[in-house]
Amino acid sequence: MPHRTSRRTLLTATAAATAAAATGALAATPSAASAPTTNASTDRRLRRIIAGMSLEEKVGQLFVMRVYGHSATDPDQADIDANLKEIGVRTAAELISTYHVGGIIYFTWAHNTRDPLQIADLSNGLQRAALAGRSRLPLLVSTDQEHGIVCRVGEPATLLPGAMALGAGGSRSDTRRAAWIAGAELAALGVNQNYAPDADVNVNPANPVIGVRSFGSDPDAVAALVAEQVKGYQGAGVASTAKHFPGHGDTSTDSHTGLPVINHTRAQWEELDAPPFRAAIRARIDSIMTAHIVVPALDPSEDPATLSRPILTGILREELGYDGVVVTDSLGMEGVRTKYGDDRVPVLALLAGVDQLLNPPNLSVAWNAVLEAVRGGEISEARVDESILRILRLKSRLDLFRDPFVSRRGVERTVGSRAHRAAADRIADRTTTLLADPGALLPLSRRSHRDLLVVGADPASPSGTTGPPTSILAHAFGELGFTARALSTGTAPNQAKIAEAVAAAEGRDAVVVATYNVTATSSQRTLVRALVATGVPVVTVAVRNPYDVAHLTGTGVAASLAAYSWTDVELRAAARVIAGHAAPEGTLPVPVQRADDPAQVLYPVGHGLSY
Protein backbone atom coordinates (compact mmCIF):
# COMPACT_ATOMS: atom_id res chain seq x y z
CA MET A 1 0.00 0.00 0.00
CA PRO A 2 1.24 3.54 -0.69
CA HIS A 3 2.36 5.34 2.43
CA ARG A 4 2.42 9.02 3.22
CA THR A 5 5.82 10.64 3.59
CA SER A 6 7.62 13.88 2.90
CA ARG A 7 9.85 14.16 -0.15
CA ARG A 8 12.90 14.34 2.10
CA THR A 9 11.90 11.28 4.11
CA LEU A 10 10.98 9.54 0.88
CA LEU A 11 14.49 9.96 -0.47
CA THR A 12 16.03 8.63 2.72
CA ALA A 13 13.69 5.65 2.84
CA THR A 14 14.07 4.63 -0.78
CA ALA A 15 17.83 4.95 -0.54
CA ALA A 16 17.95 2.05 1.90
CA ALA A 17 17.07 -0.43 -0.84
CA THR A 18 20.42 0.04 -2.57
CA ALA A 19 22.72 1.60 -0.01
CA ALA A 20 24.27 -1.62 1.27
CA ALA A 21 25.55 -2.76 -2.12
CA ALA A 22 26.72 0.72 -3.00
CA THR A 23 28.61 1.14 0.26
CA GLY A 24 30.48 -2.06 -0.41
CA ALA A 25 31.40 -0.83 -3.86
CA LEU A 26 32.71 2.45 -2.53
CA ALA A 27 34.73 0.73 0.14
CA ALA A 28 36.60 -1.07 -2.60
CA THR A 29 37.36 2.15 -4.47
CA PRO A 30 40.94 3.47 -4.15
CA SER A 31 41.07 6.38 -1.70
CA ALA A 32 44.50 7.73 -2.54
CA ALA A 33 45.27 10.51 -5.05
CA SER A 34 42.56 12.81 -6.30
CA ALA A 35 43.52 12.45 -9.95
CA PRO A 36 45.60 10.08 -12.04
CA THR A 37 49.21 10.46 -11.04
CA THR A 38 52.04 11.83 -13.17
CA ASN A 39 55.71 11.41 -12.43
CA ALA A 40 58.20 14.20 -11.82
CA SER A 41 60.09 13.68 -15.06
CA THR A 42 56.88 13.99 -17.09
CA ASP A 43 56.01 17.20 -15.26
CA ARG A 44 59.46 18.65 -15.96
CA ARG A 45 59.05 17.87 -19.66
CA LEU A 46 55.58 19.42 -19.75
CA ARG A 47 56.75 22.54 -17.90
CA ARG A 48 59.47 22.98 -20.51
CA ILE A 49 56.82 22.84 -23.22
CA ILE A 50 54.74 25.43 -21.40
CA ALA A 51 57.75 27.71 -20.96
CA GLY A 52 58.26 27.71 -24.74
CA MET A 53 54.66 28.58 -25.59
CA SER A 54 53.54 32.04 -26.62
CA LEU A 55 50.76 33.69 -24.61
CA GLU A 56 48.41 33.23 -27.58
CA GLU A 57 49.14 29.51 -27.64
CA LYS A 58 48.57 29.27 -23.90
CA VAL A 59 45.21 31.00 -24.13
CA GLY A 60 44.20 28.78 -27.03
CA GLN A 61 44.96 25.60 -25.06
CA LEU A 62 42.24 26.54 -22.60
CA PHE A 63 39.47 26.36 -25.23
CA VAL A 64 37.49 23.38 -26.52
CA MET A 65 35.51 24.48 -29.57
CA ARG A 66 32.85 23.20 -31.95
CA VAL A 67 33.50 23.33 -35.68
CA TYR A 68 31.31 22.39 -38.62
CA GLY A 69 32.26 19.74 -41.12
CA HIS A 70 33.10 16.09 -41.68
CA SER A 71 36.68 16.92 -42.69
CA ALA A 72 39.39 19.01 -41.07
CA THR A 73 40.43 20.56 -44.38
CA ASP A 74 37.67 19.93 -46.93
CA PRO A 75 34.21 20.38 -45.41
CA ASP A 76 31.06 20.85 -47.46
CA GLN A 77 30.29 24.39 -48.58
CA ALA A 78 27.37 24.69 -46.17
CA ASP A 79 29.74 23.90 -43.31
CA ILE A 80 32.30 26.41 -44.58
CA ASP A 81 29.54 29.01 -44.56
CA ALA A 82 28.51 28.08 -41.01
CA ASN A 83 32.12 28.26 -39.80
CA LEU A 84 32.62 31.68 -41.39
CA LYS A 85 29.42 32.97 -39.83
CA GLU A 86 29.99 31.63 -36.30
CA ILE A 87 33.77 31.43 -35.94
CA GLY A 88 35.29 33.50 -38.74
CA VAL A 89 37.26 30.59 -40.21
CA ARG A 90 36.57 28.24 -43.09
CA THR A 91 37.75 24.90 -41.72
CA ALA A 92 38.75 23.07 -38.56
CA ALA A 93 42.40 23.27 -39.60
CA GLU A 94 42.09 27.03 -39.93
CA LEU A 95 40.38 27.23 -36.54
CA ILE A 96 43.30 25.39 -34.94
CA SER A 97 45.98 27.49 -36.62
CA THR A 98 44.19 30.77 -35.82
CA TYR A 99 43.21 30.18 -32.20
CA HIS A 100 45.60 27.35 -31.12
CA VAL A 101 42.68 25.60 -29.43
CA GLY A 102 43.51 22.71 -27.14
CA GLY A 103 40.40 20.71 -27.94
CA ILE A 104 37.56 20.12 -30.39
CA ILE A 105 34.09 18.85 -29.47
CA TYR A 106 32.08 16.70 -31.88
CA PHE A 107 28.36 17.19 -32.49
CA THR A 108 26.01 15.38 -34.82
CA TRP A 109 24.38 18.65 -35.88
CA ALA A 110 27.80 20.04 -36.81
CA HIS A 111 28.17 17.11 -39.23
CA ASN A 112 31.20 15.73 -37.40
CA THR A 113 29.84 12.21 -36.93
CA ARG A 114 28.58 10.77 -40.22
CA ASP A 115 30.10 7.29 -39.94
CA PRO A 116 32.98 5.61 -38.10
CA LEU A 117 35.65 5.80 -40.83
CA GLN A 118 34.81 9.44 -41.51
CA ILE A 119 35.06 10.25 -37.78
CA ALA A 120 38.46 8.59 -37.58
CA ASP A 121 39.66 10.49 -40.64
CA LEU A 122 38.40 13.75 -39.13
CA SER A 123 40.19 13.02 -35.86
CA ASN A 124 43.44 12.31 -37.71
CA GLY A 125 43.05 15.48 -39.77
CA LEU A 126 42.52 17.54 -36.62
CA GLN A 127 45.62 16.06 -35.01
CA ARG A 128 47.72 16.76 -38.11
CA ALA A 129 46.55 20.37 -38.03
CA ALA A 130 47.40 20.66 -34.33
CA LEU A 131 50.86 19.15 -34.75
CA ALA A 132 51.58 21.64 -37.52
CA GLY A 133 51.56 24.41 -34.92
CA ARG A 134 54.74 25.85 -33.45
CA SER A 135 54.44 23.94 -30.17
CA ARG A 136 53.23 20.71 -31.82
CA LEU A 137 50.57 20.01 -29.19
CA PRO A 138 48.05 17.22 -29.80
CA LEU A 139 44.35 17.84 -29.30
CA LEU A 140 41.81 16.57 -26.85
CA VAL A 141 38.89 15.48 -29.04
CA SER A 142 35.71 15.25 -26.99
CA THR A 143 32.02 14.47 -27.27
CA ASP A 144 28.93 13.69 -25.20
CA GLN A 145 28.57 9.92 -25.55
CA GLU A 146 26.57 9.14 -22.43
CA HIS A 147 24.46 6.52 -24.27
CA GLY A 148 20.75 6.30 -23.70
CA ILE A 149 19.15 9.58 -24.74
CA VAL A 150 22.43 11.53 -25.20
CA CYS A 151 24.59 10.07 -27.93
CA ARG A 152 26.64 11.72 -30.69
CA VAL A 153 28.00 8.62 -32.41
CA GLY A 154 25.33 6.18 -33.50
CA GLU A 155 24.89 3.20 -35.78
CA PRO A 156 26.90 1.29 -36.83
CA ALA A 157 28.71 1.99 -33.55
CA THR A 158 27.42 0.02 -30.57
CA LEU A 159 24.58 1.71 -28.71
CA LEU A 160 24.35 0.85 -25.02
CA PRO A 161 21.81 1.34 -22.24
CA GLY A 162 21.90 4.77 -20.64
CA ALA A 163 22.56 5.61 -17.01
CA MET A 164 19.11 5.09 -15.50
CA ALA A 165 18.72 1.80 -17.34
CA LEU A 166 22.06 0.69 -15.89
CA GLY A 167 20.83 1.91 -12.51
CA ALA A 168 17.77 -0.31 -12.95
CA GLY A 169 20.05 -3.23 -13.76
CA GLY A 170 22.07 -2.48 -10.64
CA SER A 171 25.09 -4.44 -11.85
CA ARG A 172 28.49 -2.90 -11.24
CA SER A 173 30.10 -5.27 -13.73
CA ASP A 174 27.53 -4.45 -16.45
CA THR A 175 27.98 -0.74 -15.78
CA ARG A 176 31.75 -0.94 -16.05
CA ARG A 177 31.54 -3.19 -19.12
CA ALA A 178 29.19 -0.75 -20.88
CA ALA A 179 31.61 2.12 -20.28
CA TRP A 180 34.58 0.03 -21.43
CA ILE A 181 32.84 -0.87 -24.70
CA ALA A 182 31.83 2.75 -25.26
CA GLY A 183 35.34 3.94 -24.42
CA ALA A 184 37.05 1.41 -26.67
CA GLU A 185 34.91 2.46 -29.62
CA LEU A 186 35.48 6.17 -28.99
CA ALA A 187 39.23 5.60 -28.69
CA ALA A 188 39.21 3.78 -32.02
CA LEU A 189 37.54 6.85 -33.56
CA GLY A 190 40.15 9.24 -32.16
CA VAL A 191 37.78 10.65 -29.53
CA ASN A 192 39.85 10.76 -26.36
CA GLN A 193 37.70 12.68 -23.87
CA ASN A 194 34.12 11.65 -23.15
CA TYR A 195 31.75 13.88 -21.20
CA ALA A 196 30.34 10.97 -19.20
CA PRO A 197 29.22 9.65 -16.80
CA ASP A 198 26.44 11.82 -15.43
CA ALA A 199 27.05 11.98 -11.68
CA ASP A 200 23.84 13.85 -10.86
CA VAL A 201 21.44 12.31 -8.34
CA ASN A 202 17.97 12.70 -9.85
CA VAL A 203 15.71 13.34 -6.86
CA ASN A 204 13.29 15.57 -8.78
CA PRO A 205 10.89 13.75 -11.13
CA ALA A 206 10.20 17.09 -12.85
CA ASN A 207 13.87 17.60 -13.74
CA PRO A 208 13.71 18.65 -17.41
CA VAL A 209 17.37 18.13 -18.32
CA ILE A 210 18.74 15.19 -16.31
CA GLY A 211 16.09 12.53 -15.70
CA VAL A 212 17.19 9.21 -17.21
CA ARG A 213 20.70 10.58 -17.75
CA SER A 214 21.17 9.92 -14.02
CA PHE A 215 21.76 6.46 -12.53
CA GLY A 216 19.02 7.12 -9.99
CA SER A 217 17.89 8.87 -6.82
CA ASP A 218 20.01 7.11 -4.21
CA PRO A 219 23.33 8.94 -3.71
CA ASP A 220 25.32 5.89 -2.68
CA ALA A 221 24.00 3.71 -5.49
CA VAL A 222 24.73 6.46 -8.00
CA ALA A 223 28.21 6.90 -6.53
CA ALA A 224 28.99 3.21 -6.94
CA LEU A 225 27.96 3.14 -10.60
CA VAL A 226 29.73 6.41 -11.40
CA ALA A 227 32.96 4.91 -10.05
CA GLU A 228 32.48 1.83 -12.24
CA GLN A 229 31.97 3.91 -15.35
CA VAL A 230 35.07 5.99 -14.62
CA LYS A 231 37.08 2.78 -14.41
CA GLY A 232 35.49 1.46 -17.60
CA TYR A 233 36.07 4.53 -19.74
CA GLN A 234 39.56 5.19 -18.50
CA GLY A 235 40.49 1.53 -18.67
CA ALA A 236 39.65 1.71 -22.37
CA GLY A 237 41.96 4.69 -22.88
CA VAL A 238 39.45 7.54 -22.89
CA ALA A 239 39.33 10.40 -20.39
CA SER A 240 36.14 10.24 -18.34
CA THR A 241 34.26 13.35 -17.20
CA ALA A 242 31.89 13.34 -14.23
CA LYS A 243 29.16 15.96 -14.57
CA HIS A 244 27.61 18.37 -13.56
CA PHE A 245 29.40 19.60 -10.42
CA PRO A 246 28.18 20.38 -7.77
CA GLY A 247 25.06 18.40 -8.80
CA HIS A 248 22.22 19.07 -11.26
CA GLY A 249 19.77 16.43 -10.03
CA ASP A 250 17.20 18.56 -8.18
CA THR A 251 16.42 21.24 -10.75
CA SER A 252 13.13 22.13 -12.38
CA THR A 253 14.79 24.54 -14.84
CA ASP A 254 16.86 23.48 -17.85
CA SER A 255 20.24 25.25 -17.72
CA HIS A 256 20.27 25.35 -21.52
CA THR A 257 17.45 27.90 -21.36
CA GLY A 258 17.62 29.40 -17.85
CA LEU A 259 19.58 29.56 -14.60
CA PRO A 260 18.43 26.86 -12.15
CA VAL A 261 18.61 27.43 -8.40
CA ILE A 262 19.10 24.48 -6.04
CA ASN A 263 18.08 25.26 -2.48
CA HIS A 264 19.78 22.32 -0.78
CA THR A 265 21.39 23.16 2.52
CA ARG A 266 25.09 22.43 2.87
CA ALA A 267 24.21 19.28 4.83
CA GLN A 268 21.78 18.16 2.13
CA TRP A 269 24.41 18.78 -0.54
CA GLU A 270 26.90 16.65 1.38
CA GLU A 271 24.37 13.83 1.70
CA LEU A 272 22.66 13.99 -1.71
CA ASP A 273 24.90 15.56 -4.33
CA ALA A 274 28.48 15.10 -3.19
CA PRO A 275 28.83 11.28 -2.92
CA PRO A 276 29.05 10.53 -6.67
CA PHE A 277 31.70 13.21 -7.19
CA ARG A 278 33.67 11.97 -4.20
CA ALA A 279 33.48 8.47 -5.67
CA ALA A 280 34.63 9.71 -9.08
CA ILE A 281 37.61 11.45 -7.48
CA ARG A 282 38.52 8.31 -5.54
CA ALA A 283 38.34 6.42 -8.85
CA ARG A 284 40.93 8.90 -10.24
CA ILE A 285 38.60 10.67 -12.65
CA ASP A 286 40.41 12.55 -15.42
CA SER A 287 38.03 15.50 -15.64
CA ILE A 288 34.97 17.02 -13.98
CA MET A 289 32.41 19.23 -15.71
CA THR A 290 30.79 22.21 -14.00
CA ALA A 291 27.09 23.01 -13.80
CA HIS A 292 25.45 26.29 -14.71
CA ILE A 293 23.40 26.27 -11.51
CA VAL A 294 23.13 28.47 -8.44
CA VAL A 295 23.51 26.83 -5.02
CA PRO A 296 23.17 29.63 -2.45
CA ALA A 297 24.26 27.38 0.43
CA LEU A 298 27.59 26.82 -1.33
CA ASP A 299 28.08 30.34 -2.64
CA PRO A 300 25.90 33.16 -1.28
CA SER A 301 26.92 35.43 -4.19
CA GLU A 302 24.52 33.32 -6.31
CA ASP A 303 26.98 33.12 -9.17
CA PRO A 304 26.50 29.99 -11.28
CA ALA A 305 28.81 27.21 -10.12
CA THR A 306 30.82 27.47 -13.34
CA LEU A 307 31.88 30.96 -12.26
CA SER A 308 32.07 30.34 -8.51
CA ARG A 309 35.47 30.30 -6.82
CA PRO A 310 33.97 29.13 -3.50
CA ILE A 311 32.51 26.10 -5.28
CA LEU A 312 35.22 25.18 -7.78
CA THR A 313 38.32 26.13 -5.81
CA GLY A 314 37.01 26.14 -2.25
CA ILE A 315 35.02 22.91 -2.40
CA LEU A 316 36.15 20.92 -5.45
CA ARG A 317 39.87 21.72 -5.31
CA GLU A 318 40.53 22.34 -1.63
CA GLU A 319 37.90 20.35 0.29
CA LEU A 320 37.55 17.39 -2.07
CA GLY A 321 41.23 17.51 -3.02
CA TYR A 322 40.68 17.29 -6.77
CA ASP A 323 43.61 18.35 -8.96
CA GLY A 324 42.48 16.99 -12.32
CA VAL A 325 41.03 18.90 -15.26
CA VAL A 326 37.91 20.99 -14.67
CA VAL A 327 35.89 21.73 -17.81
CA THR A 328 32.89 24.02 -18.08
CA ASP A 329 29.59 22.91 -19.47
CA SER A 330 28.94 24.67 -22.77
CA LEU A 331 29.42 28.41 -22.43
CA GLY A 332 26.69 28.90 -25.01
CA MET A 333 24.04 27.77 -22.52
CA GLU A 334 21.74 30.42 -21.10
CA GLY A 335 22.42 29.39 -17.50
CA VAL A 336 25.97 30.76 -17.61
CA ARG A 337 25.11 33.84 -19.72
CA THR A 338 22.27 35.17 -17.57
CA LYS A 339 24.34 37.24 -15.17
CA TYR A 340 27.45 38.21 -17.16
CA GLY A 341 28.39 38.97 -20.77
CA ASP A 342 30.16 36.54 -23.08
CA ASP A 343 33.41 38.47 -22.62
CA ARG A 344 33.34 38.13 -18.82
CA VAL A 345 32.19 34.52 -18.54
CA PRO A 346 35.46 32.84 -19.63
CA VAL A 347 37.56 35.17 -17.48
CA LEU A 348 35.43 34.55 -14.40
CA ALA A 349 35.44 30.79 -15.05
CA LEU A 350 39.24 30.73 -15.06
CA LEU A 351 39.38 32.83 -11.90
CA ALA A 352 36.96 30.38 -10.30
CA GLY A 353 39.25 27.42 -10.99
CA VAL A 354 38.26 26.10 -14.42
CA ASP A 355 40.86 24.67 -16.83
CA GLN A 356 38.94 24.09 -20.07
CA LEU A 357 36.47 26.57 -21.55
CA LEU A 358 33.92 24.62 -23.58
CA ASN A 359 32.19 25.88 -26.70
CA PRO A 360 31.81 29.64 -26.18
CA PRO A 361 29.13 31.19 -28.40
CA ASN A 362 31.66 33.62 -29.89
CA LEU A 363 35.20 32.28 -29.81
CA SER A 364 36.82 35.53 -30.87
CA VAL A 365 35.15 37.46 -28.05
CA ALA A 366 36.00 34.81 -25.43
CA TRP A 367 39.57 34.19 -26.63
CA ASN A 368 40.44 37.88 -26.79
CA ALA A 369 38.81 38.53 -23.41
CA VAL A 370 41.07 35.95 -21.77
CA LEU A 371 44.11 37.24 -23.64
CA GLU A 372 43.44 40.81 -22.47
CA ALA A 373 42.74 39.65 -18.91
CA VAL A 374 46.19 38.06 -18.79
CA ARG A 375 47.92 41.01 -20.44
CA GLY A 376 46.15 43.38 -18.07
CA GLY A 377 47.03 41.38 -14.97
CA GLU A 378 43.51 40.29 -13.98
CA ILE A 379 44.59 36.70 -14.59
CA SER A 380 48.23 35.89 -13.92
CA GLU A 381 50.17 33.93 -16.50
CA ALA A 382 51.13 31.57 -13.68
CA ARG A 383 47.41 30.84 -13.17
CA VAL A 384 47.07 30.03 -16.88
CA ASP A 385 50.13 27.80 -16.67
CA GLU A 386 48.49 25.78 -13.86
CA SER A 387 45.55 24.94 -16.10
CA ILE A 388 47.74 24.17 -19.09
CA LEU A 389 49.83 21.81 -16.99
CA ARG A 390 46.70 19.90 -15.98
CA ILE A 391 45.57 19.74 -19.62
CA LEU A 392 48.96 18.58 -20.86
CA ARG A 393 49.18 16.00 -18.08
CA LEU A 394 45.90 14.58 -19.35
CA LYS A 395 47.17 14.53 -22.92
CA SER A 396 50.29 12.79 -21.74
CA ARG A 397 48.34 10.16 -19.77
CA LEU A 398 46.36 9.46 -22.92
CA ASP A 399 49.67 8.96 -24.77
CA LEU A 400 48.77 11.66 -27.29
CA PHE A 401 52.29 13.09 -27.40
CA ARG A 402 53.59 9.75 -28.59
CA ASP A 403 50.83 8.84 -31.05
CA PRO A 404 47.59 10.82 -31.40
CA PHE A 405 46.47 9.02 -34.56
CA VAL A 406 44.06 6.13 -35.13
CA SER A 407 43.86 3.53 -37.89
CA ARG A 408 41.07 2.47 -40.19
CA ARG A 409 41.86 -1.12 -39.25
CA GLY A 410 41.25 -0.29 -35.61
CA VAL A 411 37.87 1.22 -36.49
CA GLU A 412 36.82 -1.81 -38.52
CA ARG A 413 37.96 -4.22 -35.80
CA THR A 414 36.42 -2.39 -32.84
CA VAL A 415 33.47 -0.14 -33.68
CA GLY A 416 30.16 -1.98 -33.66
CA SER A 417 31.81 -5.37 -33.36
CA ARG A 418 29.63 -8.45 -33.00
CA ALA A 419 30.93 -9.03 -29.48
CA HIS A 420 30.15 -5.46 -28.42
CA ARG A 421 26.63 -5.58 -29.83
CA ALA A 422 25.92 -8.92 -28.17
CA ALA A 423 27.16 -7.55 -24.85
CA ALA A 424 24.93 -4.48 -25.25
CA ASP A 425 21.88 -6.69 -25.77
CA ARG A 426 22.72 -8.84 -22.75
CA ILE A 427 23.17 -5.79 -20.56
CA ALA A 428 19.93 -4.23 -21.82
CA ASP A 429 17.99 -7.43 -21.06
CA ARG A 430 18.91 -6.99 -17.40
CA THR A 431 17.61 -3.39 -17.22
CA THR A 432 13.98 -3.56 -18.41
CA THR A 433 11.65 -3.14 -15.44
CA LEU A 434 8.21 -4.72 -15.14
CA LEU A 435 6.26 -2.31 -12.95
CA ALA A 436 2.77 -3.81 -12.99
CA ASP A 437 1.11 -6.96 -14.37
CA PRO A 438 -2.06 -7.37 -12.27
CA GLY A 439 -3.61 -10.02 -14.50
CA ALA A 440 -0.40 -11.95 -15.13
CA LEU A 441 -0.73 -11.21 -18.85
CA LEU A 442 3.01 -11.28 -19.45
CA PRO A 443 4.93 -12.80 -21.01
CA LEU A 444 2.84 -12.74 -24.15
CA SER A 445 2.43 -16.09 -25.81
CA ARG A 446 2.56 -16.41 -29.58
CA ARG A 447 -0.23 -18.97 -29.29
CA SER A 448 -2.71 -16.65 -27.60
CA HIS A 449 -1.42 -13.14 -28.36
CA ARG A 450 0.35 -13.43 -31.68
CA ASP A 451 -1.24 -10.47 -33.51
CA LEU A 452 -0.03 -7.17 -32.02
CA LEU A 453 -0.58 -3.48 -32.64
CA VAL A 454 2.24 -1.17 -31.56
CA VAL A 455 1.21 2.46 -31.14
CA GLY A 456 2.39 5.50 -29.26
CA ALA A 457 4.89 8.28 -29.02
CA ASP A 458 7.63 8.54 -31.62
CA PRO A 459 10.00 11.24 -30.32
CA ALA A 460 12.95 12.16 -32.49
CA SER A 461 15.45 9.35 -32.18
CA PRO A 462 18.75 9.88 -30.38
CA SER A 463 21.66 10.17 -32.77
CA GLY A 464 22.30 7.16 -34.93
CA THR A 465 19.32 5.06 -33.87
CA THR A 466 17.16 3.73 -36.65
CA GLY A 467 13.79 4.66 -35.10
CA PRO A 468 11.03 5.51 -34.79
CA PRO A 469 10.31 3.64 -31.54
CA THR A 470 7.00 2.11 -32.63
CA SER A 471 8.67 0.71 -35.75
CA ILE A 472 11.61 -0.66 -33.79
CA LEU A 473 9.29 -2.38 -31.31
CA ALA A 474 7.11 -3.82 -34.09
CA HIS A 475 10.17 -5.08 -35.97
CA ALA A 476 11.57 -6.65 -32.78
CA PHE A 477 8.27 -8.46 -32.15
CA GLY A 478 8.30 -9.66 -35.75
CA GLU A 479 11.75 -11.16 -35.27
CA LEU A 480 10.41 -12.97 -32.19
CA GLY A 481 7.65 -14.65 -34.20
CA PHE A 482 4.76 -12.24 -33.66
CA THR A 483 2.76 -10.35 -36.25
CA ALA A 484 3.04 -6.67 -35.39
CA ARG A 485 1.83 -3.48 -37.05
CA ALA A 486 3.31 -0.11 -36.09
CA LEU A 487 1.15 3.02 -35.90
CA SER A 488 2.71 6.27 -34.71
CA THR A 489 0.30 8.33 -32.64
CA GLY A 490 2.82 10.90 -31.37
CA THR A 491 3.44 12.48 -28.00
CA ALA A 492 0.18 14.47 -28.21
CA PRO A 493 -2.32 12.38 -30.21
CA ASN A 494 -5.43 14.21 -31.41
CA GLN A 495 -8.91 12.71 -31.58
CA ALA A 496 -8.48 11.62 -35.20
CA LYS A 497 -5.25 9.78 -34.40
CA ILE A 498 -6.82 8.17 -31.33
CA ALA A 499 -9.78 7.01 -33.42
CA GLU A 500 -7.36 5.57 -35.98
CA ALA A 501 -5.57 3.63 -33.25
CA VAL A 502 -8.83 2.32 -31.81
CA ALA A 503 -9.90 1.11 -35.25
CA ALA A 504 -6.51 -0.53 -35.82
CA ALA A 505 -6.79 -2.34 -32.47
CA GLU A 506 -9.96 -4.14 -33.50
CA GLY A 507 -9.35 -7.86 -33.77
CA ARG A 508 -5.82 -7.69 -32.38
CA ASP A 509 -4.65 -9.94 -29.58
CA ALA A 510 -2.86 -7.16 -27.67
CA VAL A 511 -1.78 -3.54 -28.03
CA VAL A 512 1.63 -2.25 -26.97
CA VAL A 513 1.73 1.50 -26.29
CA ALA A 514 5.02 3.40 -26.17
CA THR A 515 4.54 6.33 -23.75
CA TYR A 516 6.77 9.37 -23.40
CA ASN A 517 6.67 11.67 -20.37
CA VAL A 518 2.95 11.33 -19.69
CA THR A 519 1.41 14.13 -17.63
CA ALA A 520 -1.97 14.63 -15.97
CA THR A 521 -3.26 16.53 -19.00
CA SER A 522 -1.52 14.46 -21.67
CA SER A 523 -3.66 13.13 -24.50
CA GLN A 524 -1.49 10.00 -24.28
CA ARG A 525 -3.71 9.09 -21.30
CA THR A 526 -6.80 9.57 -23.46
CA LEU A 527 -5.27 7.26 -26.07
CA VAL A 528 -4.56 4.57 -23.48
CA ARG A 529 -8.07 4.79 -22.01
CA ALA A 530 -9.63 4.53 -25.48
CA LEU A 531 -7.54 1.48 -26.32
CA VAL A 532 -8.38 -0.20 -22.99
CA ALA A 533 -12.08 0.41 -23.73
CA THR A 534 -11.80 -1.81 -26.83
CA GLY A 535 -11.33 -4.81 -24.57
CA VAL A 536 -7.99 -5.68 -26.15
CA PRO A 537 -5.23 -6.10 -23.51
CA VAL A 538 -2.99 -3.02 -23.39
CA VAL A 539 0.68 -3.08 -22.38
CA THR A 540 2.46 0.24 -21.85
CA VAL A 541 6.20 0.78 -22.20
CA ALA A 542 7.60 4.04 -20.83
CA VAL A 543 10.35 4.89 -23.30
CA ARG A 544 11.85 7.76 -21.32
CA ASN A 545 11.12 8.56 -17.68
CA PRO A 546 9.67 5.70 -15.62
CA TYR A 547 7.14 8.02 -13.95
CA ASP A 548 4.54 7.53 -16.72
CA VAL A 549 2.94 4.62 -14.87
CA ALA A 550 1.73 6.98 -12.14
CA HIS A 551 -0.49 8.78 -14.64
CA LEU A 552 -1.77 5.51 -16.14
CA THR A 553 -2.73 3.77 -12.90
CA GLY A 554 -6.48 3.20 -12.86
CA THR A 555 -6.86 3.24 -16.64
CA GLY A 556 -7.20 -0.53 -16.87
CA VAL A 557 -3.81 -1.16 -18.43
CA ALA A 558 -2.94 -4.85 -18.35
CA ALA A 559 0.81 -4.39 -17.77
CA SER A 560 3.34 -1.57 -17.55
CA LEU A 561 7.10 -1.57 -18.12
CA ALA A 562 9.94 0.96 -18.09
CA ALA A 563 12.63 0.92 -20.78
CA TYR A 564 14.38 4.20 -19.76
CA SER A 565 15.16 5.19 -23.37
CA TRP A 566 13.89 4.86 -26.90
CA THR A 567 17.19 3.74 -28.41
CA ASP A 568 17.12 0.52 -30.39
CA VAL A 569 19.01 -1.56 -27.84
CA GLU A 570 16.59 -0.79 -25.03
CA LEU A 571 13.46 -1.14 -27.18
CA ARG A 572 14.61 -4.53 -28.44
CA ALA A 573 15.20 -5.60 -24.85
CA ALA A 574 11.70 -4.46 -23.86
CA ALA A 575 10.23 -6.54 -26.69
CA ARG A 576 12.20 -9.60 -25.58
CA VAL A 577 10.94 -9.16 -22.03
CA ILE A 578 7.31 -8.74 -23.14
CA ALA A 579 7.64 -11.84 -25.32
CA GLY A 580 9.28 -13.88 -22.58
CA HIS A 581 12.61 -14.27 -24.34
CA ALA A 582 14.20 -12.48 -21.39
CA ALA A 583 13.08 -12.19 -17.79
CA PRO A 584 12.43 -8.70 -16.43
CA GLU A 585 15.36 -8.22 -14.06
CA GLY A 586 15.41 -4.43 -13.69
CA THR A 587 14.23 -2.66 -10.56
CA LEU A 588 13.38 1.00 -10.13
CA PRO A 589 16.42 3.19 -9.36
CA VAL A 590 14.07 6.09 -8.54
CA PRO A 591 10.79 6.17 -6.63
CA VAL A 592 7.58 6.63 -8.59
CA GLN A 593 5.22 8.84 -6.64
CA ARG A 594 1.46 8.93 -6.98
CA ALA A 595 0.19 11.35 -9.59
CA ASP A 596 -2.66 12.55 -7.36
CA ASP A 597 -0.47 12.92 -4.27
CA PRO A 598 3.29 13.18 -4.87
CA ALA A 599 3.90 12.88 -1.13
CA GLN A 600 2.92 9.20 -1.41
CA VAL A 601 5.03 6.50 -3.02
CA LEU A 602 3.36 4.36 -5.65
CA TYR A 603 6.42 2.21 -6.37
CA PRO A 604 9.59 2.56 -4.25
CA VAL A 605 13.21 2.24 -5.26
CA GLY A 606 13.90 -1.45 -5.76
CA HIS A 607 10.43 -2.29 -7.06
CA GLY A 608 10.29 -4.61 -10.03
CA LEU A 609 8.34 -7.74 -10.89
CA SER A 610 9.60 -10.89 -12.59
CA TYR A 611 8.16 -13.99 -14.23
PDB file of C-alpha atoms in Angstrom, residues 49-58 97 100 129-137:
ATOM      1  CA  ILE A  49      56.820  22.839 -23.224  1.00  0.00           C
ATOM      2  CA  ILE A  50      54.736  25.432 -21.400  1.00  0.00           C
ATOM      3  CA  ALA A  51      57.754  27.710 -20.960  1.00  0.00           C
ATOM      4  CA  GLY A  52      58.263  27.710 -24.736  1.00  0.00           C
ATOM      5  CA  MET A  53      54.658  28.581 -25.592  1.00  0.00           C
ATOM      6  CA  SER A  54      53.537  32.042 -26.617  1.00  0.00           C
ATOM      7  CA  LEU A  55      50.758  33.687 -24.614  1.00  0.00           C
ATOM      8  CA  GLU A  56      48.411  33.235 -27.576  1.00  0.00           C
ATOM      9  CA  GLU A  57      49.136  29.509 -27.640  1.00  0.00           C
ATOM     10  CA  LYS A  58      48.565  29.270 -23.901  1.00  0.00           C
ATOM     11  CA  SER A  97      45.978  27.488 -36.624  1.00  0.00           C
ATOM     12  CA  HIS A 100      45.605  27.353 -31.124  1.00  0.00           C
ATOM     13  CA  ALA A 129      46.548  20.372 -38.032  1.00  0.00           C
ATOM     14  CA  ALA A 130      47.402  20.662 -34.332  1.00  0.00           C
ATOM     15  CA  LEU A 131      50.858  19.151 -34.749  1.00  0.00           C
ATOM     16  CA  ALA A 132      51.581  21.643 -37.518  1.00  0.00           C
ATOM     17  CA  GLY A 133      51.564  24.409 -34.919  1.00  0.00           C
ATOM     18  CA  ARG A 134      54.738  25.853 -33.450  1.00  0.00           C
ATOM     19  CA  SER A 135      54.440  23.943 -30.166  1.00  0.00           C
ATOM     20  CA  ARG A 136      53.228  20.709 -31.818  1.00  0.00           C
ATOM     21  CA  LEU A 137      50.575  20.009 -29.188  1.00  0.00           C
TER      22      LEU A 137
END
